[in-house]
PDB file of N, CA and C in Angstrom:
ATOM      1  N   UNK T   1      66.565 -53.994-122.332  1.00  0.00           N
ATOM      2  CA  UNK T   1      65.394 -54.075-122.222  1.00  0.00           C
ATOM      3  C   UNK T   1      64.631 -53.866-123.838  1.00  0.00           C
ATOM      4  N   UNK T   2      65.228 -53.407-124.567  1.00  0.00           N
ATOM      5  CA  UNK T   2      64.588 -53.082-125.707  1.00  0.00           C
ATOM      6  C   UNK T   2      64.347 -54.305-126.263  1.00  0.00           C
ATOM      7  N   UNK T   3      65.791 -54.816-126.032  1.00  0.00           N
ATOM      8  CA  UNK T   3      65.920 -56.643-127.148  1.00  0.00           C
ATOM      9  C   UNK T   3      64.807 -57.734-126.427  1.00  0.00           C
ATOM     10  N   UNK T   4      64.525 -57.574-125.247  1.00  0.00           N
ATOM     11  CA  UNK T   4      63.516 -58.203-124.733  1.00  0.00           C
ATOM     12  C   UNK T   4      62.190 -58.440-125.228  1.00  0.00           C
ATOM     13  N   UNK T   5      61.701 -57.212-125.105  1.00  0.00           N
ATOM     14  CA  UNK T   5      60.521 -56.720-125.768  1.00  0.00           C
ATOM     15  C   UNK T   5      60.449 -56.728-127.076  1.00  0.00           C
ATOM     16  N   UNK T   6      61.655 -56.921-127.890  1.00  0.00           N
ATOM     17  CA  UNK T   6      61.445 -57.066-129.396  1.00  0.00           C
ATOM     18  C   UNK T   6      61.499 -58.808-129.487  1.00  0.00           C
ATOM     19  N   UNK T   7      61.873 -59.509-128.412  1.00  0.00           N
ATOM     20  CA  UNK T   7      61.949 -60.926-128.601  1.00  0.00           C
ATOM     21  C   UNK T   7      60.380 -61.487-128.099  1.00  0.00           C
ATOM     22  N   UNK T   8      59.731 -60.923-127.126  1.00  0.00           N
ATOM     23  CA  UNK T   8      58.654 -61.300-126.959  1.00  0.00           C
ATOM     24  C   UNK T   8      57.103 -60.944-127.654  1.00  0.00           C
ATOM     25  N   UNK T   9      57.656 -59.700-128.010  1.00  0.00           N
ATOM     26  CA  UNK T   9      56.212 -59.071-129.036  1.00  0.00           C
ATOM     27  C   UNK T   9      56.700 -59.240-130.485  1.00  0.00           C
ATOM     28  N   UNK T  10      58.102 -59.905-130.888  1.00  0.00           N
ATOM     29  CA  UNK T  10      58.076 -59.987-132.434  1.00  0.00           C
ATOM     30  C   UNK T  10      56.936 -60.547-133.137  1.00  0.00           C
ATOM     31  N   UNK T  11      57.099 -61.999-132.413  1.00  0.00           N
ATOM     32  CA  UNK T  11      56.399 -62.778-133.273  1.00  0.00           C
ATOM     33  C   UNK T  11      54.852 -62.397-133.160  1.00  0.00           C
ATOM     34  N   UNK T  12      54.230 -61.889-132.709  1.00  0.00           N
ATOM     35  CA  UNK T  12      53.151 -61.112-132.534  1.00  0.00           C
ATOM     36  C   UNK T  12      52.682 -60.411-133.612  1.00  0.00           C
ATOM     37  N   UNK T  13      53.785 -59.046-133.569  1.00  0.00           N
ATOM     38  CA  UNK T  13      53.670 -58.185-134.323  1.00  0.00           C
ATOM     39  C   UNK T  13      53.530 -58.690-135.491  1.00  0.00           C
ATOM     40  N   UNK T  14      54.507 -59.980-136.075  1.00  0.00           N
ATOM     41  CA  UNK T  14      55.093 -60.191-137.185  1.00  0.00           C
ATOM     42  C   UNK T  14      53.664 -60.881-137.969  1.00  0.00           C
ATOM     43  N   UNK T  15      52.851 -61.858-137.322  1.00  0.00           N
ATOM     44  CA  UNK T  15      51.042 -62.641-137.403  1.00  0.00           C
ATOM     45  C   UNK T  15      50.525 -61.327-137.476  1.00  0.00           C
ATOM     46  N   UNK T  16      50.347 -60.053-136.820  1.00  0.00           N
ATOM     47  CA  UNK T  16      49.452 -59.190-137.200  1.00  0.00           C
ATOM     48  C   UNK T  16      49.769 -58.305-138.258  1.00  0.00           C
ATOM     49  N   UNK T  17      51.344 -58.090-138.590  1.00  0.00           N
ATOM     50  CA  UNK T  17      51.552 -57.730-139.854  1.00  0.00           C
ATOM     51  C   UNK T  17      51.255 -58.759-141.088  1.00  0.00           C
ATOM     52  N   UNK T  18      51.274 -59.505-140.888  1.00  0.00           N
ATOM     53  CA  UNK T  18      51.198 -60.708-142.470  1.00  0.00           C
ATOM     54  C   UNK T  18      49.610 -60.625-142.222  1.00  0.00           C
ATOM     55  N   UNK T  19      48.606 -60.839-141.250  1.00  0.00           N
ATOM     56  CA  UNK T  19      47.563 -60.303-141.483  1.00  0.00           C
ATOM     57  C   UNK T  19      46.707 -59.206-141.690  1.00  0.00           C
ATOM     58  N   UNK T  20      47.225 -58.391-141.538  1.00  0.00           N
ATOM     59  CA  UNK T  20      46.931 -56.890-142.223  1.00  0.00           C
ATOM     60  C   UNK T  20      47.459 -56.932-143.502  1.00  0.00           C
ATOM     61  N   UNK T  21      48.653 -57.240-144.016  1.00  0.00           N
ATOM     62  CA  UNK T  21      48.831 -57.362-145.545  1.00  0.00           C
ATOM     63  C   UNK T  21      48.128 -58.406-146.440  1.00  0.00           C
ATOM     64  N   UNK T  22      47.603 -59.754-145.141  1.00  0.00           N
ATOM     65  CA  UNK T  22      46.879 -60.797-146.409  1.00  0.00           C
ATOM     66  C   UNK T  22      45.200 -59.604-146.308  1.00  0.00           C
ATOM     67  N   UNK T  23      44.998 -58.928-145.578  1.00  0.00           N
ATOM     68  CA  UNK T  23      43.319 -58.433-146.131  1.00  0.00           C
ATOM     69  C   UNK T  23      43.237 -57.333-146.444  1.00  0.00           C
ATOM     70  N   UNK T  24      44.746 -56.569-146.380  1.00  0.00           N
ATOM     71  CA  UNK T  24      44.822 -55.431-147.675  1.00  0.00           C
ATOM     72  C   UNK T  24      44.669 -56.199-148.864  1.00  0.00           C
ATOM     73  N   UNK T  25      44.787 -56.863-149.167  1.00  0.00           N
ATOM     74  CA  UNK T  25      44.995 -57.896-150.829  1.00  0.00           C
ATOM     75  C   UNK T  25      43.850 -58.241-151.057  1.00  0.00           C
ATOM     76  N   UNK T  26      43.034 -58.594-150.226  1.00  0.00           N
ATOM     77  CA  UNK T  26      41.786 -58.806-150.515  1.00  0.00           C
ATOM     78  C   UNK T  26      40.594 -57.900-151.255  1.00  0.00           C
ATOM     79  N   UNK T  27      40.118 -58.175-152.772  1.00  0.00           N
ATOM     80  CA  UNK T  27      39.242 -57.168-153.413  1.00  0.00           C
ATOM     81  C   UNK T  27      38.308 -57.655-153.578  1.00  0.00           C
ATOM     82  N   UNK T  28      37.550 -58.527-152.657  1.00  0.00           N
ATOM     83  CA  UNK T  28      36.005 -58.872-152.794  1.00  0.00           C
ATOM     84  C   UNK T  28      35.233 -57.522-152.122  1.00  0.00           C
ATOM     85  N   UNK T  29      34.054 -57.503-152.847  1.00  0.00           N
ATOM     86  CA  UNK T  29      33.032 -56.918-152.484  1.00  0.00           C
ATOM     87  C   UNK T  29      32.358 -57.285-151.172  1.00  0.00           C
ATOM     88  N   UNK T  30      32.750 -57.073-149.617  1.00  0.00           N
ATOM     89  CA  UNK T  30      31.723 -57.601-148.669  1.00  0.00           C
ATOM     90  C   UNK T  30      30.245 -57.268-148.512  1.00  0.00           C
ATOM     91  N   UNK T  31      30.295 -56.104-148.674  1.00  0.00           N
ATOM     92  CA  UNK T  31      29.075 -55.584-148.035  1.00  0.00           C
ATOM     93  C   UNK T  31      27.760 -55.899-149.538  1.00  0.00           C
ATOM     94  N   UNK T  32      27.593 -56.681-150.160  1.00  0.00           N
ATOM     95  CA  UNK T  32      27.194 -57.248-151.079  1.00  0.00           C
ATOM     96  C   UNK T  32      25.729 -57.700-150.717  1.00  0.00           C
ATOM     97  N   UNK T  33      24.724 -56.940-150.816  1.00  0.00           N
ATOM     98  CA  UNK T  33      23.194 -57.991-150.158  1.00  0.00           C
ATOM     99  C   UNK T  33      22.716 -59.219-151.025  1.00  0.00           C
ATOM    100  N   UNK T  34      21.784 -60.010-150.162  1.00  0.00           N
ATOM    101  CA  UNK T  34      21.145 -60.961-150.694  1.00  0.00           C
ATOM    102  C   UNK T  34      19.946 -60.514-151.700  1.00  0.00           C
ATOM    103  N   UNK T  35      20.004 -61.051-153.173  1.00  0.00           N
ATOM    104  CA  UNK T  35      19.160 -60.443-153.828  1.00  0.00           C
ATOM    105  C   UNK T  35      17.879 -61.844-154.140  1.00  0.00           C
ATOM    106  N   UNK T  36      16.690 -61.529-152.998  1.00  0.00           N
ATOM    107  CA  UNK T  36      15.904 -62.523-152.741  1.00  0.00           C
ATOM    108  C   UNK T  36      14.985 -62.435-154.081  1.00  0.00           C
ATOM    109  N   UNK T  37      15.148 -61.940-155.161  1.00  0.00           N
ATOM    110  CA  UNK T  37      14.593 -61.957-156.330  1.00  0.00           C
ATOM    111  C   UNK T  37      14.472 -63.507-156.952  1.00  0.00           C
ATOM    112  N   UNK T  38      15.337 -63.809-157.128  1.00  0.00           N
ATOM    113  CA  UNK T  38      15.744 -65.059-157.480  1.00  0.00           C
ATOM    114  C   UNK T  38      14.775 -66.361-156.918  1.00  0.00           C
ATOM    115  N   UNK T  39      14.951 -66.183-155.686  1.00  0.00           N
ATOM    116  CA  UNK T  39      14.468 -67.412-154.770  1.00  0.00           C
ATOM    117  C   UNK T  39      12.841 -66.775-154.716  1.00  0.00           C
ATOM    118  N   UNK T  40      12.487 -65.699-154.994  1.00  0.00           N
ATOM    119  CA  UNK T  40      11.230 -65.181-154.920  1.00  0.00           C
ATOM    120  C   UNK T  40      10.556 -65.486-156.144  1.00  0.00           C
ATOM    121  N   UNK T  41      11.195 -66.198-157.018  1.00  0.00           N
ATOM    122  CA  UNK T  41      10.347 -65.866-158.551  1.00  0.00           C
ATOM    123  C   UNK T  41       8.714 -66.599-158.976  1.00  0.00           C
ATOM    124  N   UNK T  42       9.163 -67.799-158.176  1.00  0.00           N
ATOM    125  CA  UNK T  42       7.328 -68.565-158.047  1.00  0.00           C
ATOM    126  C   UNK T  42       6.304 -67.244-157.520  1.00  0.00           C
ATOM    127  N   UNK T  43       6.789 -66.595-156.826  1.00  0.00           N
ATOM    128  CA  UNK T  43       5.657 -65.736-155.876  1.00  0.00           C
ATOM    129  C   UNK T  43       5.184 -64.640-156.622  1.00  0.00           C
ATOM    130  N   UNK T  44       6.230 -64.063-157.591  1.00  0.00           N
ATOM    131  CA  UNK T  44       5.947 -62.851-158.552  1.00  0.00           C
ATOM    132  C   UNK T  44       4.489 -62.857-158.878  1.00  0.00           C
ATOM    133  N   UNK T  45       4.088 -64.114-159.598  1.00  0.00           N
ATOM    134  CA  UNK T  45       2.754 -63.968-160.384  1.00  0.00           C
ATOM    135  C   UNK T  45       1.703 -63.361-159.171  1.00  0.00           C
ATOM    136  N   UNK T  46       1.978 -63.455-157.954  1.00  0.00           N
ATOM    137  CA  UNK T  46       0.854 -63.060-156.941  1.00  0.00           C
ATOM    138  C   UNK T  46       0.779 -61.893-156.855  1.00  0.00           C
ATOM    139  N   UNK T  47       1.778 -61.101-157.149  1.00  0.00           N
ATOM    140  CA  UNK T  47       2.315 -59.670-157.403  1.00  0.00           C
ATOM    141  C   UNK T  47       3.065 -59.178-155.895  1.00  0.00           C
ATOM    142  N   UNK T  48       3.273 -57.638-156.419  1.00  0.00           N
ATOM    143  CA  UNK T  48       4.591 -57.069-155.342  1.00  0.00           C
ATOM    144  C   UNK T  48       3.974 -56.952-154.128  1.00  0.00           C
ATOM    145  N   UNK T  49       3.106 -57.008-153.570  1.00  0.00           N
ATOM    146  CA  UNK T  49       2.580 -57.049-152.278  1.00  0.00           C
ATOM    147  C   UNK T  49       2.563 -58.067-151.521  1.00  0.00           C
ATOM    148  N   UNK T  50       2.715 -59.148-151.995  1.00  0.00           N
ATOM    149  CA  UNK T  50       2.674 -60.521-151.454  1.00  0.00           C
ATOM    150  C   UNK T  50       4.348 -60.952-151.755  1.00  0.00           C
ATOM    151  N   UNK T  51       5.642 -60.129-152.419  1.00  0.00           N
ATOM    152  CA  UNK T  51       6.580 -60.213-152.398  1.00  0.00           C
ATOM    153  C   UNK T  51       6.983 -59.432-151.154  1.00  0.00           C
ATOM    154  N   UNK T  52       6.504 -58.396-150.899  1.00  0.00           N
ATOM    155  CA  UNK T  52       6.841 -57.154-149.842  1.00  0.00           C
ATOM    156  C   UNK T  52       6.832 -58.192-148.890  1.00  0.00           C
ATOM    157  N   UNK T  53       5.238 -58.599-148.488  1.00  0.00           N
ATOM    158  CA  UNK T  53       5.149 -59.672-147.329  1.00  0.00           C
ATOM    159  C   UNK T  53       6.128 -60.547-147.037  1.00  0.00           C
ATOM    160  N   UNK T  54       6.353 -61.201-147.837  1.00  0.00           N
ATOM    161  CA  UNK T  54       7.606 -62.488-147.756  1.00  0.00           C
ATOM    162  C   UNK T  54       9.057 -61.910-147.108  1.00  0.00           C
ATOM    163  N   UNK T  55       9.501 -60.741-147.818  1.00  0.00           N
ATOM    164  CA  UNK T  55      10.507 -60.026-147.547  1.00  0.00           C
ATOM    165  C   UNK T  55      10.298 -59.732-146.091  1.00  0.00           C
ATOM    166  N   UNK T  56       9.601 -58.861-145.730  1.00  0.00           N
ATOM    167  CA  UNK T  56       9.056 -58.851-144.264  1.00  0.00           C
ATOM    168  C   UNK T  56       9.271 -59.705-142.940  1.00  0.00           C
ATOM    169  N   UNK T  57       8.553 -60.950-143.633  1.00  0.00           N
ATOM    170  CA  UNK T  57       8.590 -61.867-143.006  1.00  0.00           C
ATOM    171  C   UNK T  57      10.000 -62.524-142.730  1.00  0.00           C
ATOM    172  N   UNK T  58      10.964 -62.868-143.777  1.00  0.00           N
ATOM    173  CA  UNK T  58      12.129 -63.156-143.818  1.00  0.00           C
ATOM    174  C   UNK T  58      13.002 -62.267-142.973  1.00  0.00           C
ATOM    175  N   UNK T  59      12.985 -60.976-142.979  1.00  0.00           N
ATOM    176  CA  UNK T  59      13.554 -59.876-142.271  1.00  0.00           C
ATOM    177  C   UNK T  59      13.482 -59.645-140.900  1.00  0.00           C
ATOM    178  N   UNK T  60      12.060 -60.224-140.108  1.00  0.00           N
ATOM    179  CA  UNK T  60      11.526 -60.352-139.092  1.00  0.00           C
ATOM    180  C   UNK T  60      12.498 -61.892-138.595  1.00  0.00           C
ATOM    181  N   UNK T  61      12.183 -62.626-139.565  1.00  0.00           N
ATOM    182  CA  UNK T  61      12.984 -63.657-139.058  1.00  0.00           C
ATOM    183  C   UNK T  61      14.153 -64.008-138.433  1.00  0.00           C
ATOM    184  N   UNK T  62      14.735 -62.797-139.507  1.00  0.00           N
ATOM    185  CA  UNK T  62      16.479 -62.780-139.488  1.00  0.00           C
ATOM    186  C   UNK T  62      16.819 -61.898-137.906  1.00  0.00           C
ATOM    187  N   UNK T  63      15.979 -60.981-137.894  1.00  0.00           N
ATOM    188  CA  UNK T  63      15.688 -60.354-136.695  1.00  0.00           C
ATOM    189  C   UNK T  63      15.731 -60.864-135.169  1.00  0.00           C
ATOM    190  N   UNK T  64      14.778 -61.771-135.590  1.00  0.00           N
ATOM    191  CA  UNK T  64      14.581 -62.560-134.205  1.00  0.00           C
ATOM    192  C   UNK T  64      15.558 -63.308-134.072  1.00  0.00           C
ATOM    193  N   UNK T  65      15.975 -64.081-135.063  1.00  0.00           N
ATOM    194  CA  UNK T  65      17.495 -65.001-134.797  1.00  0.00           C
ATOM    195  C   UNK T  65      18.651 -64.403-134.315  1.00  0.00           C
ATOM    196  N   UNK T  66      18.956 -63.410-134.717  1.00  0.00           N
ATOM    197  CA  UNK T  66      19.983 -62.491-134.332  1.00  0.00           C
ATOM    198  C   UNK T  66      19.664 -62.063-132.870  1.00  0.00           C
ATOM    199  N   UNK T  67      18.497 -61.412-132.661  1.00  0.00           N
ATOM    200  CA  UNK T  67      18.376 -61.150-131.172  1.00  0.00           C
ATOM    201  C   UNK T  67      18.386 -62.500-130.383  1.00  0.00           C
ATOM    202  N   UNK T  68      17.837 -63.724-130.516  1.00  0.00           N
ATOM    203  CA  UNK T  68      17.769 -64.459-129.712  1.00  0.00           C
ATOM    204  C   UNK T  68      19.427 -65.327-129.654  1.00  0.00           C
ATOM    205  N   UNK T  69      20.266 -65.128-130.700  1.00  0.00           N
ATOM    206  CA  UNK T  69      21.473 -65.741-130.418  1.00  0.00           C
ATOM    207  C   UNK T  69      22.144 -64.738-129.737  1.00  0.00           C
ATOM    208  N   UNK T  70      22.122 -63.182-129.718  1.00  0.00           N
ATOM    209  CA  UNK T  70      22.779 -62.512-128.981  1.00  0.00           C
ATOM    210  C   UNK T  70      22.165 -62.551-127.433  1.00  0.00           C
ATOM    211  N   UNK T  71      21.200 -63.134-127.146  1.00  0.00           N
ATOM    212  CA  UNK T  71      20.616 -63.642-125.419  1.00  0.00           C
ATOM    213  C   UNK T  71      21.643 -64.675-125.250  1.00  0.00           C
ATOM    214  N   UNK T  72      21.519 -65.915-126.337  1.00  0.00           N
ATOM    215  CA  UNK T  72      21.858 -67.080-125.764  1.00  0.00           C
ATOM    216  C   UNK T  72      23.253 -66.873-125.393  1.00  0.00           C
ATOM    217  N   UNK T  73      24.119 -66.122-126.108  1.00  0.00           N
ATOM    218  CA  UNK T  73      25.708 -65.749-126.079  1.00  0.00           C
ATOM    219  C   UNK T  73      25.721 -65.052-124.579  1.00  0.00           C
ATOM    220  N   UNK T  74      24.651 -63.856-124.463  1.00  0.00           N
ATOM    221  CA  UNK T  74      24.987 -63.464-123.217  1.00  0.00           C
ATOM    222  C   UNK T  74      24.665 -64.358-121.791  1.00  0.00           C
ATOM    223  N   UNK T  75      23.529 -65.119-122.065  1.00  0.00           N
ATOM    224  CA  UNK T  75      22.992 -66.140-120.922  1.00  0.00           C
ATOM    225  C   UNK T  75      24.406 -67.152-120.764  1.00  0.00           C
ATOM    226  N   UNK T  76      25.304 -67.742-121.507  1.00  0.00           N
ATOM    227  CA  UNK T  76      26.488 -68.400-121.336  1.00  0.00           C
ATOM    228  C   UNK T  76      27.406 -67.735-121.015  1.00  0.00           C
ATOM    229  N   UNK T  77      27.539 -66.284-121.119  1.00  0.00           N
ATOM    230  CA  UNK T  77      28.547 -65.310-120.505  1.00  0.00           C
ATOM    231  C   UNK T  77      28.288 -65.358-119.043  1.00  0.00           C
ATOM    232  N   UNK T  78      26.942 -65.029-118.842  1.00  0.00           N
ATOM    233  CA  UNK T  78      26.677 -64.673-117.352  1.00  0.00           C
ATOM    234  C   UNK T  78      26.660 -66.405-116.329  1.00  0.00           C
ATOM    235  N   UNK T  79      26.565 -67.591-117.156  1.00  0.00           N
ATOM    236  CA  UNK T  79      26.534 -68.479-116.462  1.00  0.00           C
ATOM    237  C   UNK T  79      28.316 -68.875-116.306  1.00  0.00           C
ATOM    238  N   UNK T  80      29.078 -68.406-117.340  1.00  0.00           N
ATOM    239  CA  UNK T  80      30.301 -68.761-116.966  1.00  0.00           C
ATOM    240  C   UNK T  80      30.824 -67.714-116.073  1.00  0.00           C
ATOM    241  N   UNK T  81      30.371 -66.661-115.890  1.00  0.00           N
ATOM    242  CA  UNK T  81      30.675 -65.606-114.964  1.00  0.00           C
ATOM    243  C   UNK T  81      30.384 -65.799-113.896  1.00  0.00           C
ATOM    244  N   UNK T  82      29.563 -66.720-113.489  1.00  0.00           N
ATOM    245  CA  UNK T  82      28.870 -67.292-112.216  1.00  0.00           C
ATOM    246  C   UNK T  82      29.847 -68.273-111.939  1.00  0.00           C
ATOM    247  N   UNK T  83      30.071 -68.994-112.814  1.00  0.00           N
ATOM    248  CA  UNK T  83      31.164 -70.106-112.841  1.00  0.00           C
ATOM    249  C   UNK T  83      32.463 -69.956-111.911  1.00  0.00           C
ATOM    250  N   UNK T  84      32.936 -69.272-112.788  1.00  0.00           N
ATOM    251  CA  UNK T  84      34.187 -68.369-112.070  1.00  0.00           C
ATOM    252  C   UNK T  84      34.327 -67.717-111.143  1.00  0.00           C
ATOM    253  N   UNK T  85      34.641 -68.165-109.853  1.00  0.00           N
ATOM    254  CA  UNK T  85      34.764 -67.085-108.934  1.00  0.00           C
ATOM    255  C   UNK T  85      36.218 -66.186-108.749  1.00  0.00           C
ATOM    256  N   UNK T  86      35.518 -65.036-108.481  1.00  0.00           N
ATOM    257  CA  UNK T  86      36.848 -64.107-109.065  1.00  0.00           C
ATOM    258  C   UNK T  86      36.892 -63.767-106.802  1.00  0.00           C
ATOM    259  N   UNK T  87      37.944 -63.734-106.182  1.00  0.00           N
ATOM    260  CA  UNK T  87      37.827 -63.695-104.903  1.00  0.00           C
ATOM    261  C   UNK T  87      38.894 -61.934-104.856  1.00  0.00           C
TER     262      UNK T  87
END
């Protein structure tokens, strides 16, 4: 019985081990934020209040985009769930 389980799950465990080893060797910092000061350089002459306002608009746009994306994914999930008949 142990040999059958190893035969079935061996390739899956091998792929997961390979993926774990590959991801463990990545040395890039993933949580580095985007510095908008380079892109907002032309607005620097207007003052820091304007830059704060523009950053707030960008943040609001990103937040609304994420919410709309989640809503679209959830709507697709509900349509798929309704389309599949569970008897």
